[in-house]
Coordinates of C-alpha atoms in Angstrom, one line a residue:
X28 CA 5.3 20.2 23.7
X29 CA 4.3 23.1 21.8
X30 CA 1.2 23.5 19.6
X31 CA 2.8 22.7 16.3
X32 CA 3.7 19.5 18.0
X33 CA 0.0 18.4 18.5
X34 CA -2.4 15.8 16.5
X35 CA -6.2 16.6 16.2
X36 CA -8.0 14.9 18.9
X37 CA -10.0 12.8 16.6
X38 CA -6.6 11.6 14.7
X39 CA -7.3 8.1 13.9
X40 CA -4.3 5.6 14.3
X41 CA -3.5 2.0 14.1
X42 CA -2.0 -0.7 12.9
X43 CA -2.1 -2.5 9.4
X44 CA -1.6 -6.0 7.8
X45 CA -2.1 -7.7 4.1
X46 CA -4.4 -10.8 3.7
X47 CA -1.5 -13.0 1.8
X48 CA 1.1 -12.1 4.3
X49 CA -0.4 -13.1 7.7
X50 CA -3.6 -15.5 7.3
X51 CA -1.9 -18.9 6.0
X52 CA -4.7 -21.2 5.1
X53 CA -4.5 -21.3 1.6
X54 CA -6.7 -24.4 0.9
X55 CA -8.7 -24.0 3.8
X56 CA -12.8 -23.4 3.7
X57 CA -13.2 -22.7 0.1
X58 CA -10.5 -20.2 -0.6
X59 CA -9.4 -20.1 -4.3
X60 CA -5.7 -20.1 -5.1
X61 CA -4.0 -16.5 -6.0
X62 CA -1.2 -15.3 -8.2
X63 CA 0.8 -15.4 -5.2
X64 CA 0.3 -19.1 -4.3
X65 CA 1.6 -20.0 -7.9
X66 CA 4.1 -17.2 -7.6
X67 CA 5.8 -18.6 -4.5
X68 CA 5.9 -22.3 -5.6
X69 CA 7.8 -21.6 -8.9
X70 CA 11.3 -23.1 -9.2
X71 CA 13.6 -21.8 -8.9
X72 CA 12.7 -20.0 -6.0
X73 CA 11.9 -16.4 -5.9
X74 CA 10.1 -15.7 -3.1
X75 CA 13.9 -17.4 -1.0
X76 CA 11.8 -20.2 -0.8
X77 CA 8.9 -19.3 1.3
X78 CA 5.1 -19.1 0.6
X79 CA 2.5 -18.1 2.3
X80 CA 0.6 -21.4 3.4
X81 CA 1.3 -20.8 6.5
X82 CA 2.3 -17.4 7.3
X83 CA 1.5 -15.8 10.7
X84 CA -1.5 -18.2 10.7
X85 CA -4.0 -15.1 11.4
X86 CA -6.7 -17.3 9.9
X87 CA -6.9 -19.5 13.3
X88 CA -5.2 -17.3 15.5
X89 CA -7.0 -13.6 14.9
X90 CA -8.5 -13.1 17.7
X91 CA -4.8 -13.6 19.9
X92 CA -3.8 -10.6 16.9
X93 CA -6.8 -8.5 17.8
X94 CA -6.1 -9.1 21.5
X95 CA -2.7 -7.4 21.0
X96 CA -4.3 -4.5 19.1
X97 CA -6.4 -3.8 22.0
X98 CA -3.6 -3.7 24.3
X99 CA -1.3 -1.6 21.4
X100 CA -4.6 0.6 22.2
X101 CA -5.1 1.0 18.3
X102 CA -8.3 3.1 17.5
X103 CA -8.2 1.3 14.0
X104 CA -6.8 -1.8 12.1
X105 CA -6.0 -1.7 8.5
X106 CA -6.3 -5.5 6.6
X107 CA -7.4 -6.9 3.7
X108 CA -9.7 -9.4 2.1
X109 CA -8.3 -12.2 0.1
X110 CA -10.8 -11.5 -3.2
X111 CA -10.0 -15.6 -3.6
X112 CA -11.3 -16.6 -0.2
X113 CA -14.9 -14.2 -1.1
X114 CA -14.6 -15.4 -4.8
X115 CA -12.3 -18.3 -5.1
X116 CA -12.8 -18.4 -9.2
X117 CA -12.7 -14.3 -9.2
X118 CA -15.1 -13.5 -11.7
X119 CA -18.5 -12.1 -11.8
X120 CA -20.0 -15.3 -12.8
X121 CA -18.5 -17.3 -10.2
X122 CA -20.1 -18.6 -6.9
X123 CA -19.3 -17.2 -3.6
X124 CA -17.5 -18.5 -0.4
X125 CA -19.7 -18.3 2.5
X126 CA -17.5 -19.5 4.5
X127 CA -14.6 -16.6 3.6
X128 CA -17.1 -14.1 4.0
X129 CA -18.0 -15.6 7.8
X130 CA -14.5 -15.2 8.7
X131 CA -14.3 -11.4 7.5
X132 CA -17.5 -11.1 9.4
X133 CA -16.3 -12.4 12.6
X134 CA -13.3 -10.9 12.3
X135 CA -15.2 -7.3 11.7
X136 CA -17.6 -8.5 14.4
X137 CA -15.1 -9.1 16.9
X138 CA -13.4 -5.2 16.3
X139 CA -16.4 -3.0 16.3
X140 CA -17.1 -4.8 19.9
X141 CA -13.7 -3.6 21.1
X142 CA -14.2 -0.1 19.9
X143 CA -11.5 -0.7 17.3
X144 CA -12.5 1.0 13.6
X145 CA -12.5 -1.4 10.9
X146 CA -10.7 -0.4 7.9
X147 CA -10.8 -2.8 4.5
X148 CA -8.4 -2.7 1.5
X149 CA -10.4 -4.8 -1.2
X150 CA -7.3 -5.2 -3.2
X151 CA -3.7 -6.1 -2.2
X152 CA -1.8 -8.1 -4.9
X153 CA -3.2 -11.3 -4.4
X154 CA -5.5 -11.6 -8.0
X155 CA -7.2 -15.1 -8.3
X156 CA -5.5 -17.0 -10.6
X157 CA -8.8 -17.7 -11.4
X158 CA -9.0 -14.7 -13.3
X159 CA -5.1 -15.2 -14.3
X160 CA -5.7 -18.3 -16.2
X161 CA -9.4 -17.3 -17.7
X162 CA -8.0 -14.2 -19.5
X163 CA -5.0 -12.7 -17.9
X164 CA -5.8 -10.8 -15.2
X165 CA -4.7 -7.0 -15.0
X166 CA -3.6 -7.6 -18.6
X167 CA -7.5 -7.5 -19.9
X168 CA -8.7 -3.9 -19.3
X169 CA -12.0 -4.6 -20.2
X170 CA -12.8 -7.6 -17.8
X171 CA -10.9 -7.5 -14.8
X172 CA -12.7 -4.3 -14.0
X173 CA -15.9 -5.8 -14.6
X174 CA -15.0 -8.5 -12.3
X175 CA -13.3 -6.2 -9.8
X176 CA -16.3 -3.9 -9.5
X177 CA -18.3 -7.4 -8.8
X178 CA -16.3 -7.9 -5.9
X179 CA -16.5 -4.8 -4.2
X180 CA -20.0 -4.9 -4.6
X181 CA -20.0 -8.5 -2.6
X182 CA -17.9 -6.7 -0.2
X183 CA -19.7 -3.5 0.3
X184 CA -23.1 -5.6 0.8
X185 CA -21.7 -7.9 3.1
X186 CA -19.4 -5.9 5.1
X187 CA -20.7 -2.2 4.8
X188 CA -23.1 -1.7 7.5
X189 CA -20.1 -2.4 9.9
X190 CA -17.2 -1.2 7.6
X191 CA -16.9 3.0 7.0
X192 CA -13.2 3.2 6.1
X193 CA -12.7 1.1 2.6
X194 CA -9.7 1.5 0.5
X195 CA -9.9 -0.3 -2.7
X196 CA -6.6 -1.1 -4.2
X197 CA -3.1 -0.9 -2.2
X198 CA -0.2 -0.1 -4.1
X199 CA -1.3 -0.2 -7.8
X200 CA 2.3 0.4 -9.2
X201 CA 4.2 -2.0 -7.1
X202 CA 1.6 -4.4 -8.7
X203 CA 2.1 -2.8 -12.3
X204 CA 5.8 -2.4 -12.0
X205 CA 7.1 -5.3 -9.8
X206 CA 4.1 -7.6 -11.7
X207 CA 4.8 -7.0 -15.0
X208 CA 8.0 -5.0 -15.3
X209 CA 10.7 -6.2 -13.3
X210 CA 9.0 -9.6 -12.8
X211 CA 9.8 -9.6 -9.0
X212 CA 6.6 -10.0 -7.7
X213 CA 3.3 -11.9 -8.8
X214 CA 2.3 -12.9 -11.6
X215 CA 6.4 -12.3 -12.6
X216 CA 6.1 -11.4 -15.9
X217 CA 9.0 -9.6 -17.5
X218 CA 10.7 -9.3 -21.2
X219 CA 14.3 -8.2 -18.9
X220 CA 14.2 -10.9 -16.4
X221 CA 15.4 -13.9 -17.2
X222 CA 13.8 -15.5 -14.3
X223 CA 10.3 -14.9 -14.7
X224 CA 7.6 -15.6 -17.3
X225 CA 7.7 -14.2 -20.3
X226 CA 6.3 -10.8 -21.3
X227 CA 6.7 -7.2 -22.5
X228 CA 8.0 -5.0 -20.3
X229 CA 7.9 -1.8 -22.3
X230 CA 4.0 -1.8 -22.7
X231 CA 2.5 -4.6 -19.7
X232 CA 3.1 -2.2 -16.9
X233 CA 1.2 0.7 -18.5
X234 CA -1.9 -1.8 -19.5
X235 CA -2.0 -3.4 -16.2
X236 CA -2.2 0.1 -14.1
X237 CA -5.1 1.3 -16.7
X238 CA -6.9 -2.1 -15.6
X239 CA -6.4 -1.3 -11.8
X240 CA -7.4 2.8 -12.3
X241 CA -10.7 1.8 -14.2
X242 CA -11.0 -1.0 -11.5
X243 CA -10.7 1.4 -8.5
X244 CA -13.4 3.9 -10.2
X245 CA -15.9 1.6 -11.2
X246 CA -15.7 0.5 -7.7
X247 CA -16.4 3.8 -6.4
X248 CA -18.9 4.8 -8.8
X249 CA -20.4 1.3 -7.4
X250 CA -20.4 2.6 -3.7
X251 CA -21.7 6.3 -4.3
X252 CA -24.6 5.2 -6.6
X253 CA -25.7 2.3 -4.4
X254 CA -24.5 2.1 -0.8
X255 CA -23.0 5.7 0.0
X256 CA -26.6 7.0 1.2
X257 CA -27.2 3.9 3.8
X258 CA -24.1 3.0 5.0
X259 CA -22.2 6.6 5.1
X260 CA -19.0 5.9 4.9
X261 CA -15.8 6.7 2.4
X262 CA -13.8 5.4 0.3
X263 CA -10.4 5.9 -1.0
X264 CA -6.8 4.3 -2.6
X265 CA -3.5 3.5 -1.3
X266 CA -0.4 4.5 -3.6
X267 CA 3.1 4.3 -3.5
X268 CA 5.6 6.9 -3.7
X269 CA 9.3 8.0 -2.4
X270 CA 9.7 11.8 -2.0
X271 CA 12.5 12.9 -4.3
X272 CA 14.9 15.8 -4.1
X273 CA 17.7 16.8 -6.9
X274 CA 21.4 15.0 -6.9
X275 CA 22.4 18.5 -7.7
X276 CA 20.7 21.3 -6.5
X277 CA 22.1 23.8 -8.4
X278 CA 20.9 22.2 -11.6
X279 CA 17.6 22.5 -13.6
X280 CA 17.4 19.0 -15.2
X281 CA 17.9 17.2 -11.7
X282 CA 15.1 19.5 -10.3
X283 CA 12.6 18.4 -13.1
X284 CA 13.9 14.7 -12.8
X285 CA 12.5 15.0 -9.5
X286 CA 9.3 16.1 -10.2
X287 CA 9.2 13.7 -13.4
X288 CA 10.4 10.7 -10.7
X289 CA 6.9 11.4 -8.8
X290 CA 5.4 12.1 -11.5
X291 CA 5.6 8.4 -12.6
X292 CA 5.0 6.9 -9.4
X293 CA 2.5 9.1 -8.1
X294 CA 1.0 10.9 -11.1
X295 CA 0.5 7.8 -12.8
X296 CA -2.8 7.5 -10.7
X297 CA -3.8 10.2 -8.9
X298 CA -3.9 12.4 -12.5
X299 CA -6.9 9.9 -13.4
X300 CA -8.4 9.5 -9.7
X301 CA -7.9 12.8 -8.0
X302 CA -7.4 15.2 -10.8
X303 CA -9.6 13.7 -13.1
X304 CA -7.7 13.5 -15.9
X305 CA -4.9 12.4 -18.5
X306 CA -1.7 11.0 -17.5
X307 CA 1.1 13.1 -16.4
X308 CA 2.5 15.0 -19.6
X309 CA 6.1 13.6 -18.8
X310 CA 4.6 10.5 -18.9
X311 CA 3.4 11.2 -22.5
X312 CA 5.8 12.6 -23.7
X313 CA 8.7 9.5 -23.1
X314 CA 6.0 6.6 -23.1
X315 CA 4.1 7.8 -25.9
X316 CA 2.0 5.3 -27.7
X317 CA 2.8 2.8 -25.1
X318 CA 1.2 4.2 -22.4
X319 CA -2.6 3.0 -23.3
X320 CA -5.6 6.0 -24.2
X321 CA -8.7 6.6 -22.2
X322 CA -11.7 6.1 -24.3
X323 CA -14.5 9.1 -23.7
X324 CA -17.0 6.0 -22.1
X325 CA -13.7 5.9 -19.7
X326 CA -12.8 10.0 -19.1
X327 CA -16.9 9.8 -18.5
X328 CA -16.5 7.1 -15.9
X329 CA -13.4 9.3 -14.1
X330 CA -15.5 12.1 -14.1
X331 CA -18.1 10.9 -12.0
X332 CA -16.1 8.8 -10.0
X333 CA -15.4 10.9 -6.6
X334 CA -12.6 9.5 -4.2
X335 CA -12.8 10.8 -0.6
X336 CA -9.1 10.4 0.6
X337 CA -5.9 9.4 -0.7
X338 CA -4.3 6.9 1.4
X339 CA -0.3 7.2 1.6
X340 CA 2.2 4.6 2.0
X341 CA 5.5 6.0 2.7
X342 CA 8.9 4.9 3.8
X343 CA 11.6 6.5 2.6
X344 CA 13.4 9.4 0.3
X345 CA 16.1 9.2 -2.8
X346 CA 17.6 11.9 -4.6
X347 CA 17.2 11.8 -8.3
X348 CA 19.6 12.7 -11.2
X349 CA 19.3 12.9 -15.1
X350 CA 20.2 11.1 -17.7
X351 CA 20.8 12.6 -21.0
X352 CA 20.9 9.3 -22.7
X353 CA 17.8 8.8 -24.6
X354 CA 15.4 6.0 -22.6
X355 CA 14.8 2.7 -22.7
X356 CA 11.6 1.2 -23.9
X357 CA 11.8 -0.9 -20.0
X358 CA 12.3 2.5 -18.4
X359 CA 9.8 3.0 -15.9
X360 CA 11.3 5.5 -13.5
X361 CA 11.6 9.1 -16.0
X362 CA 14.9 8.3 -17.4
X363 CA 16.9 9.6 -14.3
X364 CA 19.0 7.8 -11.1
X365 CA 17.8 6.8 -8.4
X366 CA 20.4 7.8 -5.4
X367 CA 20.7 8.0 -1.9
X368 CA 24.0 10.4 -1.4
X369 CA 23.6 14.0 -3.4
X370 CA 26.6 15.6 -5.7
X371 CA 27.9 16.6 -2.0
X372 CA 28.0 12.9 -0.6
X373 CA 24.9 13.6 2.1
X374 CA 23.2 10.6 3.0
X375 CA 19.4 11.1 2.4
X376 CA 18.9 9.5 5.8
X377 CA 19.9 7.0 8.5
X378 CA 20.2 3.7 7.3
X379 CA 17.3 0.9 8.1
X380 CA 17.5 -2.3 8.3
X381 CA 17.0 -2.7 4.4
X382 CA 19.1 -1.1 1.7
X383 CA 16.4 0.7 0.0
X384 CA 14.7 2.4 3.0
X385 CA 16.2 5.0 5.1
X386 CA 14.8 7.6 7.7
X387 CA 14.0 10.7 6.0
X388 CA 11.6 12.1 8.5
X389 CA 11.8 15.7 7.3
X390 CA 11.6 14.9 3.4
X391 CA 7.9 13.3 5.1
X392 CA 7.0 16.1 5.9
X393 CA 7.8 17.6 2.0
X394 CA 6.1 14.6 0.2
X395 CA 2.8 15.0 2.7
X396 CA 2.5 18.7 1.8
X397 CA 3.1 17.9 -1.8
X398 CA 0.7 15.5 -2.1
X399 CA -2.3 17.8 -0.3
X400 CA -1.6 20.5 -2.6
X401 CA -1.1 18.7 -5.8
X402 CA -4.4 16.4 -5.3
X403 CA -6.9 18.3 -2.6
X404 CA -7.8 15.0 -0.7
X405 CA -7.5 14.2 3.4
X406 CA -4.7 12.0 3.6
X407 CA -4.7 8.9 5.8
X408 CA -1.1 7.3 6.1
X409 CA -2.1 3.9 5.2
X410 CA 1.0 2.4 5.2
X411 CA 4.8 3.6 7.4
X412 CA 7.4 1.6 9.3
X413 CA 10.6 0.2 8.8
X414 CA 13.3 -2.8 10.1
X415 CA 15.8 -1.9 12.4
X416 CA 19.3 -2.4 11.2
X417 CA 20.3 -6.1 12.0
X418 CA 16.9 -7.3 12.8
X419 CA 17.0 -10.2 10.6
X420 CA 18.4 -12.7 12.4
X421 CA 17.4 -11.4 16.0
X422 CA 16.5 -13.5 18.3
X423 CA 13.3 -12.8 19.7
X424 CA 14.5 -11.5 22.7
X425 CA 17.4 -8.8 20.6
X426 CA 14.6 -8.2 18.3
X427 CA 11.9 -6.7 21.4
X428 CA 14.2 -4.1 22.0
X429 CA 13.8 -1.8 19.2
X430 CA 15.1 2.0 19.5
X431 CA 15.5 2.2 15.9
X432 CA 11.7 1.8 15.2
X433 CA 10.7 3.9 17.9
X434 CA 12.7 6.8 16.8
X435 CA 11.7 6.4 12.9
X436 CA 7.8 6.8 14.6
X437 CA 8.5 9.5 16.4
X438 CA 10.4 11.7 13.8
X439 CA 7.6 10.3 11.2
X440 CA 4.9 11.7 13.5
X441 CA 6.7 14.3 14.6
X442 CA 6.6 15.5 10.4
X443 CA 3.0 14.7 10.6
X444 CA 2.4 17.4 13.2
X445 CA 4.3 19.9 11.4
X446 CA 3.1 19.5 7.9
X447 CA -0.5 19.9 9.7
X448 CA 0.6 23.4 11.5
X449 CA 2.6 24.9 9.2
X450 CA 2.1 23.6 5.9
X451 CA -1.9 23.4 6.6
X452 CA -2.0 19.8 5.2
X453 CA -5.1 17.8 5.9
X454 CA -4.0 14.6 7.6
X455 CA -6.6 12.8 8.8
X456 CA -4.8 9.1 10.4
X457 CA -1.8 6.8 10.8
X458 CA -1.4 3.2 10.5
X459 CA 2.1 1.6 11.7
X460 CA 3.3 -1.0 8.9
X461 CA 2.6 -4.2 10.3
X462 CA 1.1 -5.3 13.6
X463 CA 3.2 -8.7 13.1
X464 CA 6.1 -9.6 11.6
X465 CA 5.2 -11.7 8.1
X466 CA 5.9 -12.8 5.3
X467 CA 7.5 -9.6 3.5
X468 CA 6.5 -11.0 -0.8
X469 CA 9.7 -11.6 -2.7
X470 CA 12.2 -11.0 0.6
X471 CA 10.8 -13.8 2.2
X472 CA 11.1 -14.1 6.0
X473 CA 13.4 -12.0 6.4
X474 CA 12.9 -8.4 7.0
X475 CA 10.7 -7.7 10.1
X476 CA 8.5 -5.0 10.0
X477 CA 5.8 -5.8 12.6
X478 CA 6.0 -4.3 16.2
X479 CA 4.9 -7.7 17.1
X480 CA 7.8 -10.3 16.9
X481 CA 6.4 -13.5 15.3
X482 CA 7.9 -16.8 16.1
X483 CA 7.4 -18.8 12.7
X484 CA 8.3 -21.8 14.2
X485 CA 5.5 -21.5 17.0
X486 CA 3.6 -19.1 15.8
X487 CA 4.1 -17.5 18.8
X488 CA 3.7 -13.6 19.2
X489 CA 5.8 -11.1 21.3
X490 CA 5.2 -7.7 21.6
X491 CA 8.3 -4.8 20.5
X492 CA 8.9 -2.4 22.7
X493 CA 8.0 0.2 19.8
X494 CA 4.3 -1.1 19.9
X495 CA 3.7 -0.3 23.5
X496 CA 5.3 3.3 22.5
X497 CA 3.1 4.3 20.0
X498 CA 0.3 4.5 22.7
X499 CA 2.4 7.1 24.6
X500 CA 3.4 8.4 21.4
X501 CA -0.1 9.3 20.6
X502 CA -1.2 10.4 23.4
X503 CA 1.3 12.9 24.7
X504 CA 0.4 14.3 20.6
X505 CA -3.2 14.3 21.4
X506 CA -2.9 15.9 24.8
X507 CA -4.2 12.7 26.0
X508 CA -3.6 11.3 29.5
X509 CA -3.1 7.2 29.6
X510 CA -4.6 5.5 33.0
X511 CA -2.1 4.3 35.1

């Protein structure tokens, strides 16, 4: 391998996994119900009628899942907290579960005596309902911050002379969009969805992602004043994004609906956290009054509020083209199509096992280098992985035997390396999307992302042959050689 083809020594890498979709144990030990445990029981069906009481059971079975990450040989893991099972009411006001925060504390226990770096997401989807029913979660600006900024305080306190690596919200427009646009995912509230609960998609997206912005700076305002000092560590986000590149590359418009594309997705938030300050201007300029102002006691707050890294979930690439129709009111994508052939019929990528998500290893490598230049920070990939193509449905010994994944890691990586070398991108770590299969939100059980095939009959767990890869992977990158 040549140089370009090399990861810093000190590259961190690992595996990831979400609270709601592997720990079952819903009503167990305290923990409060979330938006997702209404979400999944409402009829009919959206979630193809699963839930996550049970899950991947990770709530009585973690240390068999941290046994496999030791022999995966992960440096770090990636998971959340369920903010319900710390606070089952959610607010600031309400009682603790000392029995949610032992498990988290055994759990982190049990991974800094492996020499595996714990790394916690505070936030990922799964709001209270608590906090839901008292005054509508994301939808008050004013008090789920508050509330939010409560709980990572509980967190950083309880967790933080063990936990360095803390990411505070995962995703924030999935939960914006999918919550309270399309109505796909919890709470499902949409005004274009006959399906789901009733609300106003051309204005509840916008206030929900200014709750979860304020949210993720009071709690890092929170952390630098208070706990940065002792317990040295850093904190950043998670966000969203598909890279985009022009149906037509010959013309203007679908160059700029590109940009605008990313603007919405990506902009959205890293303007406020990373740039410190307005919205995107396309974003203005279509959403106009609709997308909600920052007060000055707010632009004062994002001014102070100094994130250390911007954590990158990525799987895939589209091609966007204009519309000269004038947008909808619902339209949250930049009034443009979403595509994934250009004007010449070129398949963005090889198809997964999902409609949406193809391999686009080298458009990776454009969206990485983008997003250092644009917004400054290390990046960590916090989030990147796919299922192969007719993996639903595998038995579990088809499904071990995965080329598909393991070529989709090593192109991904192989991006990595060159946006590092050539394109002088700071990219700090990796973390394959998931360590088990689980419950993947409104698909159900379905789609299989883990590189650990999960019986959800037995519970039992089988390793791919993709997650004793990425070892090798890693270390023939790092110039590393594995004991026998």
């Amino acid at each position: 391998m040549n140089k370009t083809s090399f990861l810093p020594v000190d590259f961190e890498w690992g595996f990831a996994t979400a609270a709601y979709q592997i720990e079952g144990a819903v009503d167990i030990d305290g923990r409060g119900e979330s938006i997702w445990d209404t979400f999944c029981r409402l009829e009919p069906t959206r979630t193809n009628g699963a839930n996550g009481d049970v899950a991947c059971d990770h709530y009585h079975l973690w240390e068999k899942d941290l046994d496999l990450l030791t022999r995966y040989g992960a440096k770090a893991y990636r998971f959340s907290v369920s903010w319900s099972r710390i606070i089952p009411f959610g607010g600031r006001n309400d009682p603790l579960n000392e029995a949610g925060i032992a498990f988290y504390n055994q759990l982190i226990d049990s991974l800094v005596m492996r020499g595996i770096t714990p790394w916690l997401t505070l936030y990922h989807w799964d709001l209270p309902q608590g906090l839901q029913n008292r005054y509508g979660g994301w939808l008050n600006v004013e008090e789920s911050q508050l509330d939010f900024e409560r709980y990572a305080r509980v967190c950083f306190e309880r967790f933080g002379d063990r936990v360095k690596n803390w990411i505070t919200l995962n995703e924030p427009w999935i939960q914006s969009i999918y919550g309270y646009s399309t109505g796909v995912n919890a709470p499902g509230r949409s005004s274009t969805n006959e399906q789901s609960e009733a609300g106003d998609s051309s204005t509840e997206p916008w206030i929900a992602g200014k709750a979860q912005i304020m949210s993720h700076i009071r709690a890092v305002i929170a952390y630098n004043r208070d706990f940065r000092r002792q317990q040295d560590g850093q904190i950043g986000i998670s966000l969203n994004g598909d890279y985009y590149e022009p149906w037509d590359s010959s013309d203007s418009l679908d160059w700029e609906a590109a940009e605008w594309r990313m603007e919405f997705q990506i902009g959205w938030f890293a303007n406020p956290v990373f740039l410190k300050k307005d919205y995107p201007e396309c974003m203005r300029r279509q959403l106009g009054l609709r997308l909600p102002q920052f007060t000055h006691e707010e632009l004062a707050l994002i001014e102070e509020a100094e994130t250390d890294f911007y954590g990158m979930n990525y799987y895939t690439s589209q091609f966007a083209r204009h519309r000269n129709a004038k947008p909808l009111d619902t339209d949250f994508r930049g009034n443009l199509d979403e595509l994934q052939c250009n004007r010449e019929g070129k398949q963005v990528g090889e198809e997964s096992g999902l409609y949406w998500l193809r391999s686009c290893p080298e458009l990776f490598r454009k969206h990485l280098t983008r997003v250092y230049r644009l917004y400054g920070k290390p990046i960590y990939v916090t989030e990147n992985g796919c299922p192969c193509p007719g993996e639903d449905g595998m038995t579990c010994a088809e499904a071990v035997n995965d080329p598909y994944r393991i070529r989709y890691f090593e192109s991904h990586l192989d991006a990595i390396c060159k946006s590092i070398h050539e394109d002088e991108a700071s990219i700090k770590g990796y973390f394959a999307w998931a360590l088990l299969d689980n419950l993947e939100w409104s698909d159900g059980y379905g789609p299989r992302f883990g590189v650990t095939f999960t019986n959800y009959e037995t519970l039992e767990r089988t390793p791919k042959q993709s997650a004793l890869m990425l070892r090798q992977m890693f270390a023939e990158r790092q110039g590393i050689i594995l004991a026998a």
